[in-house]
């Protein structure tokens, strides 16, 4: 597809289980972001990938959270031993990165709604 | 100081009103600025990019003041469909990367 694709769109999991969330960015986009958004709250930055550079993991809330980006394209966000407070919408965005000396706009996927019961 | 700060809102305005949102940013090296719109339970989408001293797109006008590190969004003749959260976005420049930072957003409700 032409846009950012995330899967699954909804995920219900039991407390303590591990989950994997997937993001397919727009083809050719070198920058990829993961955010988390709780109901009625703003975007919480999690992690940023840019090309072959080391990712900016400064937003990951705990060591239960990890993400990887294989081959500079698809990214997977993994949450281990899920807790109820992990329930939120997880949004992925991609962009061309820096183009013409300017950071380009980010395009978002529709998100994965994670519910931990 | 947070990297990007916005008016907390919410703003409740009648149809046809003019409303302005303010945003300040902390990194004087920032070069890229955007306004995004997020509807309830939807993903954020680009409303407009902000270049040089500002730009206009129909009822929407964005202004940039680099000296004061301040961005504004003006919406004229508000419509019910303008009800949403408006996010100010600024790039953060570091030695090893250049990424965008989203502000917390300002909620707008346009009422009949």
Coordinates of N, CA and C in Angstrom, one line a residue:
Chain A
X1 N 0.8 -1.2 0.0 CA 0.0 0.0 0.0 C 0.8 1.3 0.0
X2 N 0.2 2.4 -0.2 CA 1.0 3.6 -0.3 C 1.3 4.2 1.1
X3 N 0.5 3.8 2.1 CA 0.7 4.5 3.4 C 1.4 3.6 4.4
X4 N 1.5 4.1 5.6 CA 2.1 3.3 6.7 C 1.1 2.3 7.2
X5 N 1.6 1.0 7.3 CA 0.7 0.0 7.7 C 1.1 -0.6 9.0
X6 N 0.1 -0.8 9.9 CA 0.4 -1.4 11.2 C -0.5 -2.6 11.4
X7 N 0.1 -3.6 12.1 CA -0.7 -4.8 12.4 C -0.3 -5.3 13.8
X8 N -1.2 -5.9 14.5 CA -2.6 -5.9 14.2 C -3.2 -4.6 14.5
X9 N -4.5 -4.4 14.1 CA -5.1 -3.1 14.4 C -5.6 -3.1 15.9
X10 N -6.0 -4.3 16.4 CA -6.4 -4.4 17.8 C -5.7 -5.7 18.4
X11 N -5.3 -5.6 19.6 CA -4.7 -6.7 20.3 C -5.1 -6.7 21.7
X12 N -5.7 -7.8 22.2 CA -6.1 -8.0 23.6 C -5.2 -9.1 24.1
X13 N -4.5 -8.9 25.2 CA -3.6 -9.9 25.7 C -3.7 -9.9 27.2
X14 N -3.3 -11.0 27.8 CA -3.4 -11.2 29.2 C -2.1 -10.6 29.8
X15 N -2.3 -10.1 31.0 CA -1.2 -9.5 31.8 C -0.1 -10.6 31.9
X16 N 1.2 -10.2 31.6 CA 2.3 -11.1 31.7 C 2.8 -11.7 30.4
X17 N 1.9 -11.6 29.4 CA 2.3 -12.2 28.1 C 3.1 -11.2 27.3
X18 N 3.8 -11.7 26.3 CA 4.6 -10.8 25.4 C 3.8 -10.5 24.2
X19 N 4.0 -9.3 23.6 CA 3.3 -8.9 22.4 C 4.3 -8.3 21.4
X20 N 4.0 -8.5 20.1 CA 4.8 -7.9 19.1 C 3.8 -7.1 18.2
X21 N 4.2 -5.9 17.9 CA 3.5 -5.0 17.1 C 4.3 -4.7 15.9
X22 N 3.7 -4.6 14.7 CA 4.5 -4.5 13.5 C 4.1 -3.2 12.7
X23 N 5.2 -2.6 12.1 CA 5.0 -1.4 11.3 C 5.7 -1.6 10.0
X24 N 4.9 -1.4 8.9 CA 5.5 -1.3 7.6 C 5.5 0.1 7.1
X25 N 6.7 0.8 7.0 CA 6.7 2.2 6.6 C 6.4 2.4 5.2
X26 N 6.3 3.6 4.8 CA 6.2 3.9 3.3 C 7.5 3.6 2.7
X27 N 7.5 3.0 1.5 CA 8.7 2.6 0.8 C 9.6 3.8 0.6
X28 N 10.9 3.6 0.9 CA 11.8 4.6 0.7 C 12.0 5.6 1.9
X29 N 11.2 5.5 2.9 CA 11.3 6.3 4.1 C 12.4 5.8 5.0
X30 N 13.4 6.6 5.3 CA 14.5 6.2 6.1 C 14.3 6.4 7.6
X31 N 13.4 7.3 7.9 CA 13.1 7.5 9.3 C 11.8 6.8 9.8
X32 N 11.9 6.3 11.0 CA 10.7 5.6 11.5 C 10.6 5.9 13.0
X33 N 9.4 6.2 13.4 CA 9.1 6.6 14.8 C 8.0 5.6 15.4
X34 N 8.2 5.3 16.7 CA 7.1 4.7 17.5 C 6.7 5.7 18.6
X35 N 5.3 5.8 18.7 CA 4.8 6.6 19.8 C 3.7 5.7 20.5
X36 N 3.4 6.2 21.7 CA 2.3 5.6 22.5 C 1.3 6.7 22.9
X37 N 0.0 6.4 22.8 CA -1.0 7.4 23.2 C -2.0 6.7 24.0
X38 N -2.1 7.2 25.2 CA -3.2 6.7 26.1 C -4.4 7.6 25.9
X39 N -5.6 7.1 26.2 CA -6.9 7.8 26.0 C -6.8 9.2 26.5
X40 N -7.1 10.2 25.6 CA -7.2 11.6 26.1 C -5.8 12.2 26.4
X41 N -4.7 11.5 26.1 CA -3.4 12.1 26.3 C -2.7 12.4 25.0
X42 N -1.5 13.0 25.2 CA -0.7 13.4 24.0 C 0.1 12.2 23.6
X43 N 0.9 12.4 22.5 CA 1.8 11.4 22.0 C 3.0 11.3 22.9
X44 N 3.3 10.0 23.2 CA 4.5 9.8 24.0 C 5.5 9.1 23.1
X45 N 6.7 9.8 22.9 CA 7.7 9.2 22.1 C 8.3 8.0 22.7
X46 N 8.6 7.0 21.9 CA 9.2 5.8 22.3 C 10.6 5.6 21.7
X47 N 10.7 5.5 20.4 CA 11.9 5.2 19.8 C 11.9 5.7 18.4
X48 N 13.1 6.0 17.9 CA 13.3 6.6 16.5 C 14.5 5.9 15.8
X49 N 14.2 5.5 14.6 CA 15.2 4.9 13.7 C 15.5 5.9 12.6
X50 N 16.8 6.1 12.2 CA 17.1 6.9 11.1 C 18.2 6.2 10.3
X51 N 17.8 5.6 9.2 CA 18.8 4.9 8.3 C 19.6 3.9 9.1
X52 N 20.9 3.9 8.9 CA 21.8 3.0 9.6 C 22.3 3.5 10.9
X53 N 21.9 4.6 11.3 CA 22.4 5.2 12.6 C 21.8 4.4 13.8
X54 N 22.5 4.5 14.9 CA 22.0 3.9 16.1 C 20.6 4.5 16.5
X55 N 19.6 3.7 16.8 CA 18.3 4.3 17.2 C 18.3 5.1 18.4
X56 N 17.5 6.1 18.5 CA 17.2 6.9 19.7 C 16.2 6.2 20.5
X57 N 16.6 5.5 21.6 CA 15.7 4.7 22.4 C 15.3 5.5 23.7
X58 N 15.6 6.8 23.7 CA 15.4 7.5 25.0 C 14.0 7.5 25.5
X59 N 13.0 7.2 24.7 CA 11.6 7.3 25.1 C 11.1 5.9 25.6
X60 N 11.8 4.9 25.5 CA 11.3 3.6 26.0 C 11.1 3.6 27.5
X61 N 9.9 3.3 28.0 CA 9.6 3.5 29.4 C 10.3 2.5 30.3
X62 N 10.6 1.3 29.8 CA 11.3 0.3 30.7 C 12.0 -0.7 29.8
X63 N 12.8 -1.6 30.4 CA 13.5 -2.6 29.7 C 12.6 -3.7 29.1
X64 N 11.3 -3.6 29.5 CA 10.3 -4.6 28.9 C 10.0 -4.2 27.4
X65 N 10.4 -3.0 27.0 CA 10.1 -2.5 25.7 C 11.3 -2.6 24.9
X66 N 11.2 -3.1 23.6 CA 12.3 -3.1 22.7 C 11.7 -3.0 21.3
X67 N 12.6 -2.5 20.4 CA 12.2 -2.4 19.0 C 13.3 -2.7 18.1
X68 N 13.0 -3.2 16.9 CA 14.1 -3.4 15.9 C 13.5 -3.0 14.6
X69 N 14.5 -2.7 13.7 CA 14.1 -2.4 12.3 C 15.0 -3.2 11.4
X70 N 14.4 -4.1 10.7 CA 15.2 -5.0 9.9 C 15.3 -4.5 8.5
X71 N 16.6 -4.5 8.0 CA 16.8 -4.1 6.6 C 16.4 -2.7 6.3
X72 N 16.3 -1.9 7.3 CA 15.9 -0.5 7.1 C 14.4 -0.3 6.7
X73 N 13.6 -1.3 6.9 CA 12.2 -1.2 6.5 C 11.3 -1.5 7.6
X74 N 10.8 -2.7 7.7 CA 9.8 -3.1 8.6 C 10.4 -3.0 10.1
X75 N 9.5 -2.6 11.0 CA 9.9 -2.5 12.4 C 8.9 -3.2 13.2
X76 N 9.5 -3.8 14.3 CA 8.7 -4.5 15.3 C 8.9 -4.0 16.7
X77 N 7.9 -3.6 17.4 CA 7.9 -3.2 18.7 C 7.5 -4.4 19.6
X78 N 8.3 -4.7 20.5 CA 8.0 -5.9 21.4 C 7.9 -5.4 22.9
X79 N 6.8 -5.8 23.5 CA 6.6 -5.6 24.9 C 6.6 -6.9 25.6
X80 N 7.5 -7.1 26.5 CA 7.5 -8.3 27.3 C 6.8 -8.2 28.6
X81 N 6.2 -9.3 29.1 CA 5.5 -9.3 30.4 C 4.6 -8.1 30.5
X82 N 3.7 -8.0 29.6 CA 2.8 -6.8 29.6 C 2.1 -6.6 30.9
X83 N 1.9 -5.3 31.2 CA 1.2 -4.8 32.4 C 0.0 -4.0 31.9
X84 N -1.0 -3.9 32.8 CA -2.2 -3.1 32.5 C -1.9 -1.7 32.0
X85 N -0.9 -1.1 32.6 CA -0.6 0.3 32.2 C 0.0 0.4 30.8
X86 N 0.3 -0.8 30.2 CA 0.8 -0.7 28.8 C -0.4 -0.5 27.8
X87 N -1.6 -0.6 28.3 CA -2.8 -0.5 27.4 C -2.8 0.9 26.9
X88 N -2.8 1.0 25.5 CA -2.7 2.3 24.8 C -2.8 2.0 23.3
X89 N -2.8 3.1 22.6 CA -2.7 3.0 21.1 C -1.2 3.2 20.8
X90 N -0.6 2.3 20.0 CA 0.8 2.4 19.6 C 0.8 2.8 18.2
X91 N 1.4 4.0 17.9 CA 1.4 4.6 16.6 C 2.8 4.5 16.0
X92 N 2.9 4.2 14.8 CA 4.1 4.2 14.0 C 4.0 5.3 13.0
X93 N 5.1 6.0 12.7 CA 5.2 7.0 11.7 C 6.5 6.9 10.9
X94 N 6.5 7.2 9.6 CA 7.7 7.2 8.9 C 7.8 8.5 8.1
X95 N 9.1 8.8 7.7 CA 9.3 10.0 6.9 C 10.6 9.8 6.1
X96 N 10.8 10.7 5.1 CA 12.0 10.7 4.3 C 13.2 11.1 5.1
X97 N 13.1 11.5 6.3 CA 14.2 12.0 7.1 C 14.5 13.4 6.7
X98 N 15.8 13.7 6.5 CA 16.2 15.0 6.2 C 16.3 15.1 4.7
X99 N 15.7 16.1 4.1 CA 15.7 16.3 2.6 C 15.8 17.8 2.3
X100 N 16.8 18.1 1.6 CA 17.0 19.5 1.3 C 17.3 20.3 2.5
X101 N 18.0 19.7 3.5 CA 18.4 20.4 4.7 C 17.2 20.6 5.7
X102 N 16.1 20.0 5.4 CA 14.9 20.1 6.3 C 14.4 18.7 6.7
X103 N 14.0 18.6 7.9 CA 13.3 17.4 8.3 C 11.9 17.4 7.6
X104 N 11.6 16.2 7.0 CA 10.4 16.1 6.3 C 9.2 15.6 7.2
X105 N 8.0 15.8 6.7 CA 6.8 15.5 7.5 C 6.8 14.0 7.7
X106 N 6.2 13.6 8.8 CA 6.0 12.2 9.2 C 4.6 11.8 8.9
X107 N 4.4 10.6 8.3 CA 3.1 10.0 8.0 C 2.9 8.9 9.0
X108 N 1.7 8.9 9.6 CA 1.3 7.9 10.6 C 0.5 6.8 10.0
X109 N 0.7 5.6 10.7 CA -0.2 4.5 10.5 C -1.4 4.7 11.4
X110 N -2.4 3.8 11.2 CA -3.6 3.9 12.0 C -3.5 3.4 13.4
X111 N -2.4 2.8 13.7 CA -2.1 2.4 15.1 C -2.6 1.0 15.5
X112 N -2.0 0.5 16.5 CA -2.5 -0.7 17.1 C -3.0 -0.4 18.5
X113 N -4.3 -0.8 18.7 CA -4.9 -0.6 20.1 C -4.6 -1.8 20.9
X114 N -3.8 -1.6 21.9 CA -3.4 -2.7 22.8 C -4.2 -2.6 24.1
X115 N -4.8 -3.7 24.5 CA -5.5 -3.8 25.7 C -5.0 -5.0 26.5
X116 N -4.5 -4.7 27.7 CA -3.9 -5.7 28.6 C -5.0 -6.0 29.7
X117 N -5.4 -7.3 29.8 CA -6.5 -7.6 30.7 C -5.9 -8.5 31.9
Chain B
X1 N 12.7 23.2 30.9 CA 11.7 23.6 29.9 C 11.5 22.5 28.9
X2 N 10.3 22.2 28.6 CA 10.0 21.2 27.6 C 10.4 21.6 26.2
X3 N 10.7 20.6 25.3 CA 11.2 21.0 24.0 C 10.1 21.7 23.2
X4 N 8.9 21.3 23.3 CA 7.8 22.0 22.5 C 6.6 22.1 23.5
X5 N 6.2 23.4 23.7 CA 5.1 23.6 24.6 C 3.9 24.3 23.8
X6 N 2.7 24.0 24.2 CA 1.5 24.6 23.5 C 0.5 25.1 24.6
X7 N -0.4 26.0 24.2 CA -1.5 26.3 25.0 C -2.2 25.1 25.4
X8 N -2.5 24.9 26.7 CA -3.2 23.7 27.1 C -4.6 23.5 26.7
X9 N -5.3 24.6 26.4 CA -6.7 24.5 26.0 C -7.5 23.9 27.2
X10 N -8.7 23.3 26.9 CA -9.3 23.3 25.6 C -9.9 24.7 25.2
X11 N -10.0 24.9 23.9 CA -10.6 26.1 23.3 C -12.0 25.7 22.8
X12 N -13.0 26.4 23.3 CA -14.4 26.2 22.9 C -14.9 27.5 22.2
X13 N -15.1 27.4 20.9 CA -15.4 28.7 20.2 C -16.7 28.4 19.4
X14 N -17.4 29.5 19.1 CA -18.6 29.4 18.3 C -18.2 29.3 16.8
X15 N -19.1 28.7 16.0 CA -18.9 28.7 14.5 C -18.6 30.1 14.0
X16 N -17.7 30.2 13.1 CA -17.5 31.5 12.5 C -16.4 32.3 13.2
X17 N -16.0 31.9 14.4 CA -15.0 32.6 15.2 C -13.6 32.5 14.6
X18 N -12.7 33.3 15.0 CA -11.3 33.2 14.7 C -10.6 32.8 16.0
X19 N -9.8 31.8 15.9 CA -9.1 31.3 17.0 C -7.6 31.1 16.7
X20 N -6.7 31.4 17.7 CA -5.3 31.3 17.5 C -4.7 30.4 18.6
X21 N -3.7 29.5 18.1 CA -3.0 28.6 19.0 C -1.5 29.1 19.0
X22 N -0.9 29.0 20.2 CA 0.5 29.3 20.3 C 1.3 28.1 20.6
X23 N 2.6 28.2 20.2 CA 3.5 27.1 20.4 C 4.9 27.7 20.6
X24 N 5.7 27.2 21.6 CA 7.0 27.7 21.7 C 8.0 26.5 21.7
X25 N 9.2 26.6 21.3 CA 10.1 25.5 21.2 C 11.5 26.0 21.8
X26 N 12.2 25.0 22.3 CA 13.4 25.3 23.1 C 14.7 25.3 22.3
X27 N 14.7 24.6 21.1 CA 16.0 24.4 20.4 C 16.1 25.5 19.3
X28 N 17.0 26.4 19.5 CA 17.2 27.6 18.6 C 17.7 27.1 17.2
X29 N 18.2 25.9 17.1 CA 18.7 25.4 15.9 C 17.6 24.7 15.0
X30 N 16.4 24.6 15.5 CA 15.3 24.0 14.8 C 15.1 24.7 13.5
X31 N 14.8 24.0 12.4 CA 14.6 24.5 11.1 C 13.3 24.1 10.4
X32 N 12.7 23.1 11.0 CA 11.5 22.5 10.4 C 10.3 22.6 11.4
X33 N 9.2 23.1 10.9 CA 8.1 23.3 11.7 C 6.8 22.9 11.0
X34 N 5.9 22.3 11.8 CA 4.7 21.7 11.2 C 3.5 21.9 12.2
X35 N 2.3 22.0 11.6 CA 1.1 21.8 12.4 C 0.4 20.6 11.9
X36 N 0.0 19.7 12.9 CA -0.7 18.5 12.6 C -2.1 18.6 13.3
X37 N -3.0 17.8 12.7 CA -4.4 17.8 13.3 C -4.6 16.3 13.7
X38 N -5.2 16.1 14.8 CA -5.6 14.7 15.2 C -7.1 14.7 15.6
X39 N -7.9 14.0 14.9 CA -9.3 13.8 15.3 C -9.4 12.7 16.3
X40 N -10.5 12.7 17.1 CA -10.7 11.8 18.1 C -10.5 10.3 17.6
X41 N -9.6 9.6 18.3 CA -9.4 8.1 18.0 C -8.9 7.9 16.6
X42 N -8.2 8.9 16.0 CA -7.6 8.8 14.7 C -6.1 9.1 14.9
X43 N -5.3 8.8 13.8 CA -3.9 9.2 13.8 C -3.7 10.6 13.5
X44 N -2.6 11.2 13.9 CA -2.3 12.6 13.5 C -2.1 12.7 12.0
X45 N -2.5 13.8 11.4 CA -2.3 14.1 10.0 C -1.7 15.5 9.8
X46 N -0.9 15.7 8.8 CA -0.3 17.0 8.5 C -1.4 18.0 8.1
X47 N -1.4 19.1 8.8 CA -2.3 20.2 8.4 C -1.5 21.1 7.5
X48 N -0.4 21.6 7.9 CA 0.5 22.4 7.1 C 1.9 22.5 7.6
X49 N 2.8 22.7 6.7 CA 4.2 22.9 7.1 C 4.3 24.4 7.3
X50 N 5.3 24.8 8.0 CA 5.5 26.3 8.3 C 7.0 26.6 7.8
X51 N 7.1 27.5 6.9 CA 8.4 27.9 6.4 C 8.6 29.4 6.5
X52 N 9.9 29.7 6.6 CA 10.3 31.1 6.7 C 9.5 31.9 7.7
X53 N 8.8 33.0 7.2 CA 8.1 33.8 8.2 C 6.6 33.4 8.3
X54 N 6.3 32.3 7.6 CA 4.9 31.8 7.8 C 4.2 31.6 6.4
X55 N 3.0 31.0 6.5 CA 2.3 30.8 5.2 C 0.8 30.6 5.5
X56 N 0.0 30.7 4.4 CA -1.4 30.6 4.6 C -2.0 29.6 3.7
X57 N -3.0 28.9 4.1 CA -3.7 27.9 3.3 C -5.2 28.0 3.6
X58 N -5.9 28.7 2.8 CA -7.3 28.9 3.0 C -7.6 29.7 4.3
X59 N -8.3 29.0 5.1 CA -8.7 29.7 6.4 C -7.6 29.6 7.5
X60 N -6.5 28.9 7.2 CA -5.5 28.6 8.1 C -4.2 29.4 7.8
X61 N -3.7 30.1 8.8 CA -2.4 30.8 8.7 C -1.5 30.4 9.8
X62 N -0.3 30.1 9.4 CA 0.8 29.7 10.3 C 1.8 30.8 10.3
X63 N 2.3 31.2 11.5 CA 3.3 32.2 11.6 C 4.5 31.7 12.4
X64 N 5.7 32.1 12.0 CA 6.9 31.6 12.7 C 7.7 32.8 13.1
X65 N 8.1 32.9 14.3 CA 9.0 33.9 14.8 C 10.3 33.3 15.4
X66 N 11.3 33.2 14.6 CA 12.5 32.5 15.0 C 13.2 33.2 16.2
X67 N 13.2 34.5 16.3 CA 13.8 35.2 17.4 C 13.2 34.9 18.7
X68 N 11.9 34.7 18.7 CA 11.2 34.4 20.0 C 10.9 32.9 20.1
X69 N 11.3 32.1 19.1 CA 11.1 30.7 19.1 C 9.7 30.4 19.4
X70 N 8.8 30.9 18.5 CA 7.4 30.9 18.7 C 6.7 30.6 17.3
X71 N 5.7 29.8 17.4 CA 4.9 29.4 16.2 C 3.4 29.6 16.5
X72 N 2.6 30.1 15.6 CA 1.2 30.2 15.9 C 0.4 29.6 14.7
X73 N -0.8 29.3 15.0 CA -1.8 28.8 14.0 C -3.0 29.6 14.2
X74 N -3.5 30.3 13.1 CA -4.7 31.0 13.2 C -5.7 30.4 12.3
X75 N -6.9 30.1 12.8 CA -8.0 29.6 12.1 C -9.1 30.6 12.0
X76 N -9.5 31.0 10.8 CA -10.5 32.0 10.6 C -11.8 31.3 10.2
X77 N -12.9 31.9 10.5 CA -14.3 31.4 10.2 C -14.4 29.9 10.5
X78 N -14.2 29.6 11.8 CA -14.2 28.2 12.3 C -15.4 27.5 11.9
X79 N -15.2 26.2 11.5 CA -16.3 25.3 11.1 C -16.4 24.2 12.2
X80 N -17.6 23.6 12.3 CA -17.7 22.4 13.2 C -16.7 21.4 12.9
X81 N -16.3 21.2 11.7 CA -15.4 20.2 11.3 C -13.9 20.5 11.7
X82 N -13.7 21.7 12.2 CA -12.4 22.0 12.7 C -12.1 21.5 14.1
X83 N -13.1 21.0 14.7 CA -13.0 20.4 16.1 C -12.0 19.2 16.0
X84 N -10.9 19.4 16.8 CA -9.8 18.4 16.8 C -8.8 18.8 17.7
X85 N -7.7 18.0 17.9 CA -6.5 18.5 18.6 C -5.5 18.9 17.6
X86 N -4.9 20.0 17.9 CA -3.8 20.6 17.0 C -2.5 20.4 17.6
X87 N -1.6 19.8 16.9 CA -0.3 19.5 17.4 C 0.8 20.3 16.7
X88 N 1.6 20.9 17.5 CA 2.8 21.7 17.0 C 3.9 20.7 16.9
X89 N 4.7 20.8 15.8 CA 5.8 19.8 15.6 C 7.0 20.6 15.2
X90 N 8.1 20.3 15.9 CA 9.4 21.0 15.6 C 10.5 19.9 15.5
X91 N 11.5 20.2 14.6 CA 12.6 19.2 14.6 C 13.6 19.5 15.7
X92 N 14.2 18.4 16.3 CA 15.2 18.5 17.2 C 16.5 18.2 16.5
X93 N 17.5 19.0 16.7 CA 18.8 18.8 16.0 C 19.8 18.4 17.0
X94 N 20.3 17.2 16.8 CA 21.4 16.7 17.6 C 22.6 16.4 16.7
X95 N 23.7 16.1 17.3 CA 24.9 15.8 16.4 C 24.7 14.5 15.6
X96 N 24.0 13.6 16.2 CA 23.9 12.3 15.5 C 22.6 12.1 14.8
X97 N 21.6 12.9 15.0 CA 20.3 12.7 14.3 C 19.5 14.0 14.3
X98 N 18.5 14.0 13.5 CA 17.6 15.1 13.4 C 16.2 14.5 13.3
X99 N 15.4 14.7 14.4 CA 14.0 14.1 14.4 C 13.0 15.1 14.8
X100 N 11.7 14.8 14.6 CA 10.7 15.7 14.9 C 10.2 15.4 16.4
X101 N 9.7 16.5 17.0 CA 9.2 16.4 18.4 C 7.8 16.9 18.3
X102 N 6.8 16.2 18.9 CA 5.4 16.6 18.9 C 5.1 17.3 20.2
X103 N 4.4 18.4 20.1 CA 3.9 19.1 21.3 C 2.8 18.3 21.9
X104 N 2.3 18.7 23.1 CA 1.2 18.0 23.7 C -0.2 18.2 23.1
X105 N -0.3 19.2 22.2 CA -1.6 19.4 21.6 C -2.5 20.4 22.3
X106 N -3.3 21.1 21.5 CA -4.3 21.9 22.0 C -5.7 21.5 21.4
X107 N -6.6 21.3 22.3 CA -7.9 20.8 21.9 C -8.8 21.9 21.5
X108 N -9.5 21.8 20.3 CA -10.4 22.8 19.9 C -11.8 22.2 19.7
X109 N -12.8 22.8 20.3 CA -14.2 22.4 20.0 C -14.9 23.6 19.4
X110 N -15.5 23.4 18.2 CA -16.3 24.5 17.6 C -17.7 24.1 17.8
X111 N -18.5 25.0 18.4 CA -19.8 24.7 18.8 C -20.8 25.5 18.0
X112 N -22.0 24.9 17.7 CA -23.0 25.6 16.8 C -23.5 26.9 17.5

